[in-house]
Amino acid sequence: ARAEVSRARIERDYLCERARTDGALEQAGAVPGAAGDLGRKQCATARAAVRASEAQLHELGVVEARAAEEAPIDGLVLEWLAEPGENVMPGRPLVRIGGSAMELTVALTEADLARGVGVGTAATVSARGGSPIATEIVSLAPLARGPGRTVEATLRLPEPLAQGAYAGMSLDVAVTLERVDDTVSVPSDALLLDGDGAAIFVARDGRLARVRVTPGLVAGGWVAVDPPPAADSRVVVGALRGLEDEQPVYAVDAPGVLP
């Protein structure tokens, strides 16, 4: 290709110089006008040939420059998608690369999105058996995929977990849809719902006290109530139908329920 460019340039220089000579002779009346036109045409054709050969050389240079692929980022090769020596079509990925910056992804269902999970939603993440660390959803994929029509959400990976994380590992994630601070909760089966609203029964000095409450956030089998009962109260759980205010009782702690 380089030799073709050199040959085309020599041919151009020769034809264009002869065209200038024929033009001068044409103006002096020494040669007919057809000879001058032919010289100018040959010069223009030679210049076009130079441009074509230079374009071909440039194209080959681009191909040569891409003979060795370079990764767009620094990182680790996570997966080989093509083997050395294999013929591949343009645009086919050769390897899957993981960068040095870690991120956490979870699959959200359509029900999760309908409940309000989105960018900025608070969450907690923890390693198996570890303490939960606060984080949040930073982005959502624009397309649902798979039979379950799930949407991939990306969460910020807290620094304490990022230090020991590796590509492909799993972590426990809990999304926080609603949060109430400084509240008191009771077991869900301690709440009596009737036509007058909600109430709980509190055992005091061997008798029951029916206390009207407004239920709030429900999570993990517990429900927040307002006004909150006293810190040392014993709340009745189980079969609440038939219990009455001021009814004498013998209180027994239910197994597995925190006081």
Short mmCIF file of C-alpha atoms in Angstrom, two decimals:
data_model
loop_
_atom_site.label_atom_id
_atom_site.label_comp_id
_atom_site.label_asym_id
_atom_site.label_seq_id
_atom_site.Cartn_x
_atom_site.Cartn_y
_atom_site.Cartn_z
CA ALA A 1 0.00 0.00 0.00
CA ARG A 2 2.85 2.40 0.80
CA ALA A 3 4.48 1.55 -2.54
CA GLU A 4 1.19 2.23 -4.34
CA VAL A 5 0.95 5.66 -2.68
CA SER A 6 4.52 6.43 -3.72
CA ARG A 7 3.87 5.32 -7.32
CA ALA A 8 0.64 7.37 -7.49
CA ARG A 9 2.39 10.50 -6.22
CA ILE A 10 5.21 10.14 -8.79
CA GLU A 11 2.63 9.64 -11.55
CA ARG A 12 0.68 12.69 -10.33
CA ASP A 13 3.76 14.90 -10.22
CA TYR A 14 4.76 13.86 -13.75
CA LEU A 15 1.31 14.29 -15.32
CA CYS A 16 0.57 17.58 -13.57
CA GLU A 17 3.95 19.02 -14.58
CA ARG A 18 3.34 17.98 -18.18
CA ALA A 19 -0.14 19.49 -17.98
CA ARG A 20 1.37 22.81 -16.91
CA THR A 21 3.82 22.65 -19.82
CA ASP A 22 1.02 21.82 -22.29
CA GLY A 23 -1.01 24.70 -20.89
CA ALA A 24 1.83 27.14 -21.48
CA LEU A 25 2.27 25.84 -25.03
CA GLU A 26 -1.47 26.08 -25.58
CA GLN A 27 -1.45 29.75 -24.57
CA ALA A 28 1.47 30.35 -26.96
CA GLY A 29 -0.45 28.62 -29.78
CA ALA A 30 2.17 25.91 -30.16
CA VAL A 31 -0.24 23.02 -29.46
CA PRO A 32 -3.97 22.66 -30.04
CA GLY A 33 -6.48 23.20 -27.23
CA ALA A 34 -7.29 19.48 -27.12
CA ALA A 35 -3.77 18.72 -25.95
CA GLY A 36 -4.12 21.18 -23.07
CA ASP A 37 -7.50 19.70 -22.04
CA LEU A 38 -6.05 16.19 -22.09
CA GLY A 39 -3.15 17.20 -19.88
CA ARG A 40 -5.44 18.85 -17.31
CA LYS A 41 -7.70 15.78 -17.28
CA GLN A 42 -4.76 13.43 -16.75
CA CYS A 43 -3.51 15.62 -13.88
CA ALA A 44 -6.93 15.58 -12.15
CA THR A 45 -7.16 11.81 -12.58
CA ALA A 46 -3.69 11.33 -11.09
CA ARG A 47 -4.59 13.48 -8.07
CA ALA A 48 -7.73 11.38 -7.48
CA ALA A 49 -5.60 8.22 -7.67
CA VAL A 50 -3.30 9.62 -4.99
CA ARG A 51 -6.24 10.33 -2.69
CA ALA A 52 -7.62 6.82 -3.23
CA SER A 53 -4.30 5.13 -2.49
CA GLU A 54 -3.77 7.29 0.62
CA ALA A 55 -7.26 6.36 1.84
CA GLN A 56 -6.47 2.68 1.36
CA LEU A 57 -3.21 3.10 3.31
CA HIS A 58 -5.09 4.86 6.13
CA GLU A 59 -7.68 2.07 6.25
CA LEU A 60 -4.98 -0.58 6.52
CA GLY A 61 -3.34 1.46 9.27
CA VAL A 62 -6.60 1.43 11.26
CA VAL A 63 -6.86 -2.34 10.85
CA GLU A 64 -3.25 -2.78 11.89
CA ALA A 65 -3.77 -0.61 14.95
CA ARG A 66 -6.63 -2.86 16.05
CA ALA A 67 -4.72 -6.07 15.64
CA ALA A 68 -4.29 -6.10 19.43
CA GLU A 69 -7.45 -5.36 21.42
CA GLU A 70 -7.18 -3.09 24.46
CA ALA A 71 -9.54 -3.13 27.42
CA PRO A 72 -11.46 0.10 27.98
CA ILE A 73 -10.81 -0.08 31.75
CA ASP A 74 -8.34 -1.59 34.17
CA GLY A 75 -9.66 -4.68 35.90
CA LEU A 76 -9.89 -8.46 35.86
CA VAL A 77 -10.97 -10.84 33.12
CA LEU A 78 -14.08 -12.51 34.51
CA GLU A 79 -15.00 -14.65 31.52
CA TRP A 80 -13.49 -15.68 28.17
CA LEU A 81 -16.07 -15.33 25.37
CA ALA A 82 -13.68 -16.16 22.51
CA GLU A 83 -10.59 -18.31 22.28
CA PRO A 84 -7.22 -17.26 20.77
CA GLY A 85 -7.21 -17.99 17.03
CA GLU A 86 -10.99 -18.15 16.78
CA ASN A 87 -12.65 -16.22 13.95
CA VAL A 88 -15.08 -13.64 15.35
CA MET A 89 -17.46 -11.22 13.68
CA PRO A 90 -17.12 -7.47 14.25
CA GLY A 91 -18.87 -6.33 17.42
CA ARG A 92 -18.67 -9.67 19.23
CA PRO A 93 -17.31 -9.37 22.80
CA LEU A 94 -14.06 -11.22 23.38
CA VAL A 95 -13.92 -11.17 27.19
CA ARG A 96 -16.00 -9.98 30.10
CA ILE A 97 -14.07 -7.54 32.27
CA GLY A 98 -14.72 -6.47 35.84
CA GLY A 99 -13.42 -3.10 36.94
CA SER A 100 -11.80 -2.36 40.25
CA ALA A 101 -14.92 -0.53 41.53
CA MET A 102 -17.44 -2.98 43.02
CA GLU A 103 -21.20 -2.60 42.74
CA LEU A 104 -24.11 -4.62 44.08
CA THR A 105 -27.08 -5.64 41.93
CA VAL A 106 -30.42 -7.20 42.85
CA ALA A 107 -33.39 -8.29 40.75
CA LEU A 108 -36.61 -6.43 41.51
CA THR A 109 -40.00 -7.83 40.56
CA GLU A 110 -42.86 -5.82 39.12
CA ALA A 111 -44.53 -6.06 42.54
CA ASP A 112 -41.47 -4.45 44.16
CA LEU A 113 -41.62 -1.54 41.72
CA ALA A 114 -45.37 -1.14 42.26
CA ARG A 115 -44.76 -0.84 46.00
CA GLY A 116 -42.51 2.15 45.40
CA VAL A 117 -39.01 0.70 45.20
CA GLY A 118 -36.87 2.94 43.00
CA VAL A 119 -33.79 5.13 42.78
CA GLY A 120 -33.01 6.56 46.21
CA THR A 121 -34.85 3.85 48.15
CA ALA A 122 -33.01 3.04 51.36
CA ALA A 123 -31.74 -0.48 51.96
CA THR A 124 -29.40 -2.47 54.15
CA VAL A 125 -26.75 -4.94 53.02
CA SER A 126 -24.79 -7.48 55.01
CA ALA A 127 -22.53 -10.44 54.55
CA ARG A 128 -23.89 -13.76 55.75
CA GLY A 129 -24.22 -13.51 59.50
CA GLY A 130 -22.88 -9.94 59.60
CA SER A 131 -24.44 -6.73 60.79
CA PRO A 132 -26.55 -4.79 58.25
CA ILE A 133 -25.02 -1.63 56.81
CA ALA A 134 -27.10 1.20 55.34
CA THR A 135 -27.05 1.78 51.60
CA GLU A 136 -29.44 2.86 48.83
CA ILE A 137 -30.50 2.08 45.26
CA VAL A 138 -28.56 4.29 42.84
CA SER A 139 -29.92 3.14 39.47
CA LEU A 140 -32.50 0.93 37.77
CA ALA A 141 -32.13 -0.87 34.47
CA PRO A 142 -34.43 0.56 31.77
CA LEU A 143 -35.61 -2.89 30.66
CA ALA A 144 -37.25 -5.84 32.40
CA ARG A 145 -35.74 -9.22 31.52
CA GLY A 146 -36.35 -12.93 31.94
CA PRO A 147 -39.51 -14.96 32.52
CA GLY A 148 -40.09 -13.14 35.80
CA ARG A 149 -39.81 -9.71 34.11
CA THR A 150 -37.34 -8.56 36.72
CA VAL A 151 -35.52 -5.23 36.67
CA GLU A 152 -31.89 -5.06 37.75
CA ALA A 153 -31.24 -2.49 40.48
CA THR A 154 -27.76 -1.29 41.39
CA LEU A 155 -26.98 -0.44 45.01
CA ARG A 156 -24.07 1.42 46.48
CA LEU A 157 -21.72 -1.11 48.10
CA PRO A 158 -20.60 0.20 51.51
CA GLU A 159 -16.85 0.48 51.97
CA PRO A 160 -16.57 -2.07 54.83
CA LEU A 161 -18.06 -4.74 52.54
CA ALA A 162 -16.35 -3.55 49.36
CA GLN A 163 -12.90 -4.22 50.82
CA GLY A 164 -13.53 -7.95 51.07
CA ALA A 165 -15.94 -8.35 48.16
CA TYR A 166 -15.17 -10.34 45.02
CA ALA A 167 -16.97 -10.59 41.72
CA GLY A 168 -19.98 -12.91 41.78
CA MET A 169 -20.37 -13.20 45.55
CA SER A 170 -23.78 -12.92 47.21
CA LEU A 171 -24.86 -10.57 49.99
CA ASP A 172 -28.06 -10.19 51.99
CA VAL A 173 -30.10 -7.13 50.97
CA ALA A 174 -33.21 -5.72 52.62
CA VAL A 175 -35.07 -2.81 51.05
CA THR A 176 -36.67 -0.31 53.41
CA LEU A 177 -40.03 0.84 52.06
CA GLU A 178 -41.08 2.69 55.21
CA ARG A 179 -39.39 3.67 58.43
CA VAL A 180 -40.60 4.95 61.79
CA ASP A 181 -38.15 6.03 64.47
CA ASP A 182 -38.74 6.17 68.23
CA THR A 183 -41.83 3.97 68.29
CA VAL A 184 -43.05 0.97 70.27
CA SER A 185 -44.28 -2.18 68.56
CA VAL A 186 -46.23 -5.20 69.73
CA PRO A 187 -46.67 -8.64 68.17
CA SER A 188 -49.23 -8.63 65.37
CA ASP A 189 -51.43 -11.16 67.20
CA ALA A 190 -51.66 -8.76 70.15
CA LEU A 191 -53.79 -6.39 68.06
CA LEU A 192 -57.58 -6.74 68.22
CA LEU A 193 -59.47 -5.24 65.31
CA ASP A 194 -63.21 -4.69 65.65
CA GLY A 195 -65.87 -2.25 64.61
CA ASP A 196 -64.57 0.39 67.00
CA GLY A 197 -61.02 0.26 65.65
CA ALA A 198 -57.89 -1.35 67.09
CA ALA A 199 -57.02 -2.19 70.67
CA ILE A 200 -54.58 -4.17 72.75
CA PHE A 201 -55.02 -5.84 76.14
CA VAL A 202 -52.45 -5.06 78.82
CA ALA A 203 -52.14 -7.18 81.97
CA ARG A 204 -51.93 -4.99 85.07
CA ASP A 205 -52.03 -6.31 88.63
CA GLY A 206 -53.80 -9.51 87.62
CA ARG A 207 -56.43 -7.80 85.46
CA LEU A 208 -56.82 -6.83 81.84
CA ALA A 209 -56.88 -3.25 80.61
CA ARG A 210 -58.26 -2.64 77.10
CA VAL A 211 -56.23 0.14 75.47
CA ARG A 212 -57.31 1.81 72.23
CA VAL A 213 -54.38 2.26 69.83
CA THR A 214 -53.70 3.35 66.28
CA PRO A 215 -51.67 0.76 64.38
CA GLY A 216 -48.77 1.91 62.25
CA LEU A 217 -45.92 0.26 60.39
CA VAL A 218 -46.07 -3.55 60.16
CA ALA A 219 -42.88 -5.56 59.66
CA GLY A 220 -41.58 -8.97 60.65
CA GLY A 221 -44.67 -9.95 62.64
CA TRP A 222 -44.66 -6.73 64.68
CA VAL A 223 -46.84 -3.64 64.43
CA ALA A 224 -46.14 -0.15 65.75
CA VAL A 225 -48.89 1.27 67.97
CA ASP A 226 -49.74 4.74 69.22
CA PRO A 227 -50.04 5.62 72.03
CA PRO A 228 -47.29 3.24 73.08
CA PRO A 229 -47.79 1.08 76.17
CA ALA A 230 -45.44 1.52 79.09
CA ALA A 231 -42.03 -0.09 78.77
CA ASP A 232 -42.79 -2.69 81.50
CA SER A 233 -46.27 -3.58 80.18
CA ARG A 234 -47.27 -7.19 79.50
CA VAL A 235 -49.35 -7.34 76.31
CA VAL A 236 -51.75 -10.20 75.72
CA VAL A 237 -51.17 -12.24 72.55
CA GLY A 238 -53.22 -15.01 70.98
CA ALA A 239 -57.02 -15.45 71.09
CA LEU A 240 -58.28 -11.98 72.00
CA ARG A 241 -61.94 -12.46 71.13
CA GLY A 242 -64.00 -12.79 74.30
CA LEU A 243 -61.59 -10.93 76.56
CA GLU A 244 -63.06 -8.04 78.51
CA ASP A 245 -61.77 -4.98 80.28
CA GLU A 246 -61.01 -5.55 84.00
CA GLN A 247 -61.17 -9.35 83.51
CA PRO A 248 -58.95 -11.16 86.03
CA VAL A 249 -56.13 -13.12 84.42
CA TYR A 250 -53.07 -15.12 85.29
CA ALA A 251 -50.33 -13.85 82.97
CA VAL A 252 -47.81 -16.29 81.49
CA ASP A 253 -44.97 -15.26 79.21
CA ALA A 254 -45.45 -16.62 75.68
CA PRO A 255 -42.45 -18.61 74.41
CA GLY A 256 -40.40 -16.92 71.72
CA VAL A 257 -41.92 -13.45 72.28
CA LEU A 258 -39.72 -10.68 73.61
CA PRO A 259 -40.98 -8.78 76.66
#
